[in-house]
């Protein structure tokens, strides 16, 4: 087969054909075109300011590895003046995340960046392995995506950075547009294409790879010989996103430009003024950004701690019913324990009050008649260890907190508790309750 010259006219033979443009290029010209396009995206979108400290969301996969490498390269080439560091989230997935974190540590050494690792176990008290054991494999990506988005926010706050750079590429964003179209999710449909997301008072997220094809990211990593982790998450095959990804790949075979076309459609979408859109606020519990009074992460965590893992999955009416049944059951159990504890600690076998007030009824019941008797006042009894254990195990809310959650579930209708699925290398885009 005769050699094909590089289209740029550099005099070298082409080594590859760009999936995005179809141009035949040599390796060096491909590197330059790839990096220059990302530089153009950064400058046009005004993603960074000189002196900014930027946390690169690093999973060890191809996207975050290429992002870290390119940002370091462009930072040196064009004097961005950025302080780059790596931020990783350990979801607690045996055989997947523990291995990928080793790759992240390798990137830390190669690119000379500081690394911060936060785990679900430390933040929420649960690992993804433990969550999947409770919820099963059908809705596990909902938990992982919601928790990861908030975990990145927590990590960025700890590092005191100006923004978080994520490795979401053009394919990821086009998939998200398709998913939101199929779900009829207007609120997220336009927001998911934004190159910078976040609201006032929150740490913004930027997507330097927004217009970069996944295939070209793989080719860049291959020819640059970058070290990255390529194993798919063991729980990802059941994610809803996988179906959108398969549809997009089929469309791309017929029309390679469909990825950019879908993104453009999302960018130019306009919503009528009379359509009500959710407003961002601060979660009343965790104090992180949310579109509800109680954020999705707190609702999901509430369900896990109460032994109701499906509390945050599905319609809010179902969640409200589950809470009512749970609270009624626990109240009955506590009342029973209180009665037995009071009986055993207040009245002796001979129906003589242990506090010696001798005001026990005449065999009609086992309680002291005197309202002034200290032993008949529940508040003055010793703490019931069984009740303490029950409260600790199920994490019951006090009346005010329970009322707040019930009101929130009722007020937000069905939209607040729908499934969220992970994006790209399991790095969900624009969650409903943690909006970025």
Coordinates of C-alpha atoms in Angstrom, one line a residue:
X1 CA 0.0 0.0 0.0
X2 CA 1.5 3.3 -1.0
X3 CA 2.4 5.8 1.7
X4 CA -0.1 8.6 2.3
X5 CA 1.5 12.0 2.9
X6 CA 0.5 14.1 6.0
X7 CA -2.2 16.5 5.0
X8 CA -0.5 19.4 6.7
X9 CA 2.3 19.3 4.1
X10 CA 5.0 18.7 6.7
X11 CA 6.8 16.2 4.4
X12 CA 6.1 13.1 6.6
X13 CA 3.9 10.2 5.9
X14 CA 0.5 10.0 7.6
X15 CA 0.2 7.5 10.5
X16 CA -3.5 7.9 11.2
X17 CA -6.8 9.2 10.0
X18 CA -8.6 11.5 12.5
X19 CA -12.0 10.2 13.4
X20 CA -13.3 13.7 13.9
X21 CA -12.2 15.3 10.6
X22 CA -11.1 12.4 8.4
X23 CA -7.7 14.1 7.9
X24 CA -4.6 11.9 7.3
X25 CA -1.9 13.1 9.7
X26 CA 1.5 12.1 11.1
X27 CA 1.8 11.6 14.8
X28 CA 3.4 14.9 15.5
X29 CA 0.8 16.9 13.5
X30 CA -2.0 14.9 15.2
X31 CA -0.6 15.8 18.7
X32 CA -0.4 19.4 17.7
X33 CA -3.9 19.5 16.3
X34 CA -5.3 17.6 19.3
X35 CA -3.7 19.9 21.9
X36 CA -4.4 23.1 19.9
X37 CA -8.1 22.3 19.7
X38 CA -8.2 21.8 23.5
X39 CA -6.3 25.1 24.0
X40 CA -8.9 26.8 21.8
X41 CA -11.7 25.3 23.8
X42 CA -10.1 26.6 27.0
X43 CA -9.4 30.1 25.8
X44 CA -12.7 30.6 24.0
X45 CA -14.7 29.3 27.1
X46 CA -12.5 31.3 29.5
X47 CA -12.2 28.3 31.7
X48 CA -9.2 29.4 33.7
X49 CA -7.6 32.6 35.0
X50 CA -3.9 33.1 35.7
X51 CA -3.1 31.9 39.2
X52 CA -6.1 29.6 39.5
X53 CA -5.7 26.4 41.5
X54 CA -7.4 23.6 39.6
X55 CA -8.3 20.1 40.7
X56 CA -8.2 17.5 38.0
X57 CA -10.8 14.8 38.7
X58 CA -8.6 11.8 38.2
X59 CA -10.0 8.2 37.9
X60 CA -7.0 6.6 36.3
X61 CA -8.9 6.1 33.0
X62 CA -8.0 7.4 29.6
X63 CA -10.0 10.6 29.8
X64 CA -8.6 11.9 33.1
X65 CA -5.1 10.7 32.3
X66 CA -5.1 12.5 28.9
X67 CA -6.7 15.6 30.6
X68 CA -4.0 15.8 33.2
X69 CA -1.2 15.3 30.6
X70 CA -2.6 17.9 28.2
X71 CA -3.4 20.5 30.9
X72 CA 0.2 20.2 32.1
X73 CA 1.5 20.5 28.6
X74 CA -0.6 23.5 27.7
X75 CA 0.0 25.2 31.1
X76 CA 3.8 25.1 30.3
X77 CA 3.4 26.0 26.6
X78 CA 1.0 28.9 26.9
X79 CA 1.9 30.0 30.5
X80 CA -1.6 29.6 31.9
X81 CA -0.1 30.1 35.4
X82 CA -2.3 27.3 36.9
X83 CA -1.6 25.3 40.0
X84 CA -2.7 21.8 39.0
X85 CA -3.4 19.0 41.4
X86 CA -5.2 15.6 41.2
X87 CA -8.4 14.7 43.1
X88 CA -9.5 11.1 43.2
X89 CA -12.6 9.4 44.7
X90 CA -12.3 5.8 46.0
X91 CA -15.8 4.3 45.7
X92 CA -14.8 1.1 47.3
X93 CA -15.2 -1.3 44.4
X94 CA -12.9 -4.3 44.8
X95 CA -10.9 -5.3 41.7
X96 CA -11.7 -2.0 40.0
X97 CA -11.1 1.2 41.9
X98 CA -8.3 -0.1 44.1
X99 CA -6.3 -1.0 41.0
X100 CA -7.1 2.2 39.1
X101 CA -5.9 4.3 42.1
X102 CA -2.5 2.8 41.6
X103 CA -2.5 4.3 38.1
X104 CA -3.5 7.6 39.5
X105 CA -0.5 7.5 41.8
X106 CA 1.7 6.8 38.8
X107 CA 0.2 9.9 37.1
X108 CA 0.9 11.9 40.2
X109 CA 4.6 11.0 40.0
X110 CA 4.8 11.4 36.2
X111 CA 3.1 14.8 36.1
X112 CA 4.5 16.0 39.4
X113 CA 1.1 16.9 40.8
X114 CA -0.2 16.7 44.4
X115 CA -2.9 14.0 44.9
X116 CA -5.9 13.9 47.2
X117 CA -7.9 10.7 47.6
X118 CA -11.3 10.7 49.3
X119 CA -13.3 7.5 50.0
X120 CA -17.0 6.8 50.2
X121 CA -16.3 4.9 53.4
X122 CA -14.9 7.9 55.1
X123 CA -17.5 10.3 53.7
X124 CA -20.6 8.3 53.9
X125 CA -19.8 5.2 56.0
X126 CA -20.5 2.9 53.0
X127 CA -18.5 1.4 50.2
X128 CA -20.0 0.7 46.8
X129 CA -19.5 -3.1 47.4
X130 CA -21.6 -2.7 50.5
X131 CA -24.3 -0.6 48.8
X132 CA -24.6 -3.1 45.9
X133 CA -25.1 -5.9 48.5
X134 CA -28.1 -3.9 49.8
X135 CA -29.6 -2.5 46.6
X136 CA -28.6 -5.0 44.0
X137 CA -27.1 -4.3 40.5
X138 CA -30.1 -2.6 39.0
X139 CA -29.9 0.9 40.6
X140 CA -26.3 0.9 41.8
X141 CA -25.1 3.6 39.4
X142 CA -27.7 6.0 40.9
X143 CA -25.9 5.8 44.3
X144 CA -22.4 6.0 42.8
X145 CA -23.1 8.9 40.5
X146 CA -24.8 11.0 43.2
X147 CA -22.2 10.3 45.9
X148 CA -19.3 10.9 43.6
X149 CA -20.5 14.3 42.5
X150 CA -20.8 15.4 46.1
X151 CA -17.5 13.7 47.0
X152 CA -15.7 15.8 44.3
X153 CA -17.3 18.9 45.8
X154 CA -16.2 18.0 49.3
X155 CA -12.6 17.3 48.0
X156 CA -12.4 20.5 46.1
X157 CA -13.5 22.4 49.2
X158 CA -10.8 20.7 51.2
X159 CA -8.2 21.6 48.6
X160 CA -9.5 25.2 48.3
X161 CA -9.4 25.2 44.5
X162 CA -11.0 27.6 42.1
X163 CA -12.5 24.9 39.9
X164 CA -12.7 21.2 39.1
X165 CA -11.6 20.0 35.6
X166 CA -13.4 16.8 34.6
X167 CA -12.6 14.5 31.7
X168 CA -16.0 14.5 30.1
X169 CA -15.5 14.2 26.3
X170 CA -17.8 14.8 23.4
X171 CA -19.1 11.3 23.4
X172 CA -20.1 11.5 27.1
X173 CA -22.0 14.8 26.5
X174 CA -23.8 13.5 23.4
X175 CA -24.8 10.4 25.4
X176 CA -26.2 12.5 28.2
X177 CA -28.2 14.6 25.7
X178 CA -29.7 11.4 24.3
X179 CA -30.5 10.1 27.8
X180 CA -32.2 13.3 28.9
X181 CA -34.2 13.4 25.6
X182 CA -35.3 9.8 26.2
X183 CA -36.3 10.6 29.8
X184 CA -37.9 13.9 29.0
X185 CA -35.7 15.6 31.5
X186 CA -35.8 19.3 30.3
X187 CA -34.0 20.6 33.4
X188 CA -30.9 18.7 32.6
X189 CA -31.1 18.7 28.9
X190 CA -29.7 22.1 28.3
X191 CA -27.5 22.2 31.4
X192 CA -25.6 19.0 30.5
X193 CA -24.0 20.7 27.4
X194 CA -22.6 23.7 29.4
X195 CA -18.8 23.8 29.3
X196 CA -18.8 25.4 32.8
X197 CA -21.4 24.3 35.4
X198 CA -22.0 25.5 38.9
X199 CA -23.9 28.3 40.7
X200 CA -23.0 31.1 42.9
X201 CA -21.3 30.0 46.1
X202 CA -20.3 26.6 44.6
X203 CA -17.0 25.4 43.0
X204 CA -17.5 25.4 39.2
X205 CA -16.7 22.4 37.0
X206 CA -15.1 22.8 33.6
X207 CA -14.9 20.4 30.7
X208 CA -11.8 21.1 28.5
X209 CA -12.4 17.9 26.5
X210 CA -16.0 18.9 25.6
X211 CA -15.4 18.8 21.9
X212 CA -12.8 16.0 21.9
X213 CA -13.9 12.6 20.4
X214 CA -13.3 9.6 22.6
X215 CA -11.6 7.7 19.7
X216 CA -9.0 10.5 19.4
X217 CA -8.4 10.5 23.2
X218 CA -7.6 6.8 22.9
X219 CA -5.3 7.4 19.9
X220 CA -3.5 10.2 21.7
X221 CA -2.9 8.1 24.8
X222 CA -1.7 5.2 22.7
X223 CA 0.8 7.2 20.6
X224 CA 2.0 9.2 23.6
X225 CA 2.4 5.9 25.5
X226 CA 0.5 7.3 28.5
X227 CA -0.3 5.0 31.4
X228 CA -4.0 4.6 32.1
X229 CA -6.4 2.1 33.5
X230 CA -8.8 0.6 30.9
X231 CA -10.9 -2.0 32.8
X232 CA -14.6 -1.2 32.9
X233 CA -16.4 -0.9 36.2
X234 CA -17.8 -4.3 37.3
X235 CA -21.2 -2.7 38.0
X236 CA -21.4 -0.5 34.9
X237 CA -22.8 -3.0 32.3
X238 CA -26.3 -2.6 33.9
X239 CA -26.3 1.2 33.6
X240 CA -28.9 3.0 31.6
X241 CA -26.1 5.0 30.0
X242 CA -24.8 1.9 28.2
X243 CA -27.9 1.8 26.0
X244 CA -27.4 5.4 25.0
X245 CA -23.8 4.7 24.3
X246 CA -24.7 1.8 22.0
X247 CA -27.2 3.9 20.1
X248 CA -24.6 6.7 19.7
X249 CA -22.0 4.3 18.3
X250 CA -24.5 2.9 15.7
X251 CA -25.4 6.5 14.7
X252 CA -21.7 7.4 14.4
X253 CA -21.1 4.6 11.9
X254 CA -23.6 6.2 9.6
X255 CA -22.8 9.8 10.3
X256 CA -19.5 10.5 12.1
X257 CA -20.5 14.1 12.8
X258 CA -23.6 13.1 14.8
X259 CA -21.7 13.5 18.0
X260 CA -21.1 17.2 17.4
X261 CA -24.6 17.6 15.9
X262 CA -26.2 16.2 19.1
X263 CA -24.1 18.5 21.3
X264 CA -25.0 21.5 19.1
X265 CA -28.7 20.6 19.5
X266 CA -28.4 20.6 23.3
X267 CA -26.5 23.9 23.2
X268 CA -29.1 25.7 21.1
X269 CA -32.1 24.3 23.0
X270 CA -34.4 27.0 24.4
X271 CA -37.1 26.6 27.0
X272 CA -40.3 28.6 27.1
X273 CA -40.5 31.2 29.9
X274 CA -43.7 29.6 31.3
X275 CA -42.0 26.3 31.9
X276 CA -41.0 26.1 35.6
X277 CA -37.4 25.0 36.1
X278 CA -35.9 23.8 39.4
X279 CA -33.9 26.4 41.3
X280 CA -30.6 25.6 43.1
X281 CA -30.4 25.9 46.9
X282 CA -28.4 24.5 49.8
X283 CA -29.3 21.1 51.3
X284 CA -30.7 21.6 54.8
X285 CA -28.6 18.7 56.1
X286 CA -25.2 18.5 54.4
X287 CA -25.1 22.2 53.3
X288 CA -24.0 21.3 49.8
X289 CA -25.7 22.6 46.6
X290 CA -29.0 20.9 45.8
X291 CA -32.2 21.5 43.8
X292 CA -34.3 20.2 46.7
X293 CA -34.5 21.0 50.4
X294 CA -32.9 17.7 51.2
X295 CA -30.4 16.7 48.5
X296 CA -30.5 13.3 46.7
X297 CA -27.3 12.2 48.4
X298 CA -28.8 12.7 51.8
X299 CA -32.0 10.9 50.8
X300 CA -30.1 7.9 49.5
X301 CA -27.9 7.8 52.6
X302 CA -31.0 8.0 54.8
X303 CA -32.4 4.9 53.1
X304 CA -29.2 3.0 53.4
X305 CA -28.9 3.8 57.1
X306 CA -32.5 2.9 57.8
X307 CA -32.3 -0.4 56.0
X308 CA -34.5 1.0 53.1
X309 CA -32.0 1.1 50.2
X310 CA -34.7 1.8 47.7
X311 CA -35.9 4.9 49.5
X312 CA -34.4 7.3 47.0
X313 CA -35.3 5.2 43.9
X314 CA -38.5 5.7 42.0
X315 CA -41.5 7.9 42.8
X316 CA -41.6 10.2 45.8
X317 CA -45.0 8.8 46.8
X318 CA -43.5 5.4 47.2
X319 CA -40.7 6.8 49.3
X320 CA -43.1 8.7 51.5
X321 CA -45.1 5.5 52.1
X322 CA -41.9 3.6 52.9
X323 CA -41.0 6.2 55.5
X324 CA -44.4 6.2 57.1
X325 CA -44.4 2.4 57.4
X326 CA -40.9 2.5 58.8
X327 CA -41.6 5.2 61.3
X328 CA -44.8 3.5 62.5
X329 CA -43.0 0.2 63.0
X330 CA -40.1 1.8 64.9
X331 CA -42.5 3.9 67.1
X332 CA -44.4 0.8 68.1
X333 CA -41.1 -1.0 68.9
X334 CA -39.8 1.9 71.0
X335 CA -43.2 2.2 72.9
X336 CA -43.0 -1.5 73.7
X337 CA -39.4 -1.2 74.9
X338 CA -40.2 1.9 76.9
X339 CA -43.1 0.1 78.7
X340 CA -41.1 -3.0 79.5
X341 CA -38.1 -1.0 80.7
X342 CA -40.3 1.3 82.9
X343 CA -42.1 -1.7 84.3
X344 CA -38.9 -3.6 85.1
X345 CA -37.2 -0.6 86.7
X346 CA -40.2 1.0 88.5
X347 CA -42.1 -1.9 90.2
X348 CA -40.7 -4.9 92.1
X349 CA -42.3 -8.3 91.9
X350 CA -44.3 -7.5 95.1
X351 CA -45.7 -4.4 93.4
X352 CA -43.6 -2.2 95.7
X353 CA -42.2 1.0 94.1
X354 CA -38.4 0.8 94.0
X355 CA -38.2 4.4 95.0
X356 CA -40.2 3.6 98.2
X357 CA -43.1 5.9 97.5
X358 CA -45.5 2.9 98.0
X359 CA -48.0 4.4 95.6
X360 CA -48.6 1.3 93.5
X361 CA -52.2 0.7 92.4
X362 CA -54.1 -2.1 94.1
X363 CA -53.3 -4.8 91.6
X364 CA -55.0 -3.1 88.7
X365 CA -51.8 -2.3 86.9
X366 CA -48.1 -2.3 87.5
X367 CA -47.5 1.4 87.5
X368 CA -47.2 3.9 90.3
X369 CA -50.3 6.1 90.9
X370 CA -48.5 9.2 92.2
X371 CA -47.8 11.6 89.4
X372 CA -45.1 13.2 91.5
X373 CA -43.3 9.9 91.9
X374 CA -39.9 10.1 90.2
X375 CA -40.0 6.4 89.2
X376 CA -43.1 7.0 87.1
X377 CA -41.5 9.8 85.2
X378 CA -39.9 8.5 82.0
X379 CA -37.4 11.3 81.8
X380 CA -35.9 10.4 85.1
X381 CA -35.3 6.7 84.3
X382 CA -31.9 5.4 83.4
X383 CA -31.2 5.4 79.6
X384 CA -32.6 2.2 78.0
X385 CA -29.7 0.5 76.2
X386 CA -32.0 -1.3 73.8
X387 CA -33.5 1.9 72.6
X388 CA -30.1 3.5 72.2
X389 CA -29.0 0.5 70.1
X390 CA -32.1 0.8 68.0
X391 CA -31.6 4.5 67.4
X392 CA -28.0 4.0 66.5
X393 CA -28.7 1.1 64.1
X394 CA -31.5 2.8 62.2
X395 CA -30.4 6.5 62.5
X396 CA -33.9 7.8 63.3
X397 CA -34.6 11.4 62.8
X398 CA -36.1 13.7 65.4
X399 CA -39.6 15.0 64.7
X400 CA -38.5 18.2 63.0
X401 CA -36.1 16.5 60.7
X402 CA -38.6 13.8 59.8
X403 CA -41.3 16.4 59.1
X404 CA -38.8 18.3 56.9
X405 CA -38.0 15.2 54.8
X406 CA -41.7 14.2 54.4
X407 CA -42.6 17.7 53.3
X408 CA -39.7 17.7 50.8
X409 CA -40.7 14.4 49.3
X410 CA -44.3 15.6 48.9
X411 CA -43.4 19.0 47.5
X412 CA -41.0 17.8 44.9
X413 CA -43.3 15.3 43.3
X414 CA -41.8 12.5 41.2
X415 CA -38.9 14.4 39.7
X416 CA -36.7 14.5 42.7
X417 CA -36.2 10.8 43.1
X418 CA -35.6 9.5 39.6
X419 CA -32.6 7.4 38.6
X420 CA -29.2 9.0 37.9
X421 CA -26.6 7.0 36.0
X422 CA -22.9 7.4 35.8
X423 CA -21.1 9.1 32.8
X424 CA -17.9 8.4 30.9
X425 CA -15.5 6.7 33.2
X426 CA -18.3 6.6 35.8
X427 CA -18.1 10.4 36.3
X428 CA -21.8 11.4 36.2
X429 CA -22.7 14.6 34.4
X430 CA -25.0 17.2 35.9
X431 CA -27.0 15.4 38.6
X432 CA -30.4 16.7 39.4
X433 CA -29.8 17.2 43.1
X434 CA -26.1 18.0 42.9
X435 CA -26.1 20.2 39.9
X436 CA -22.8 21.0 38.2

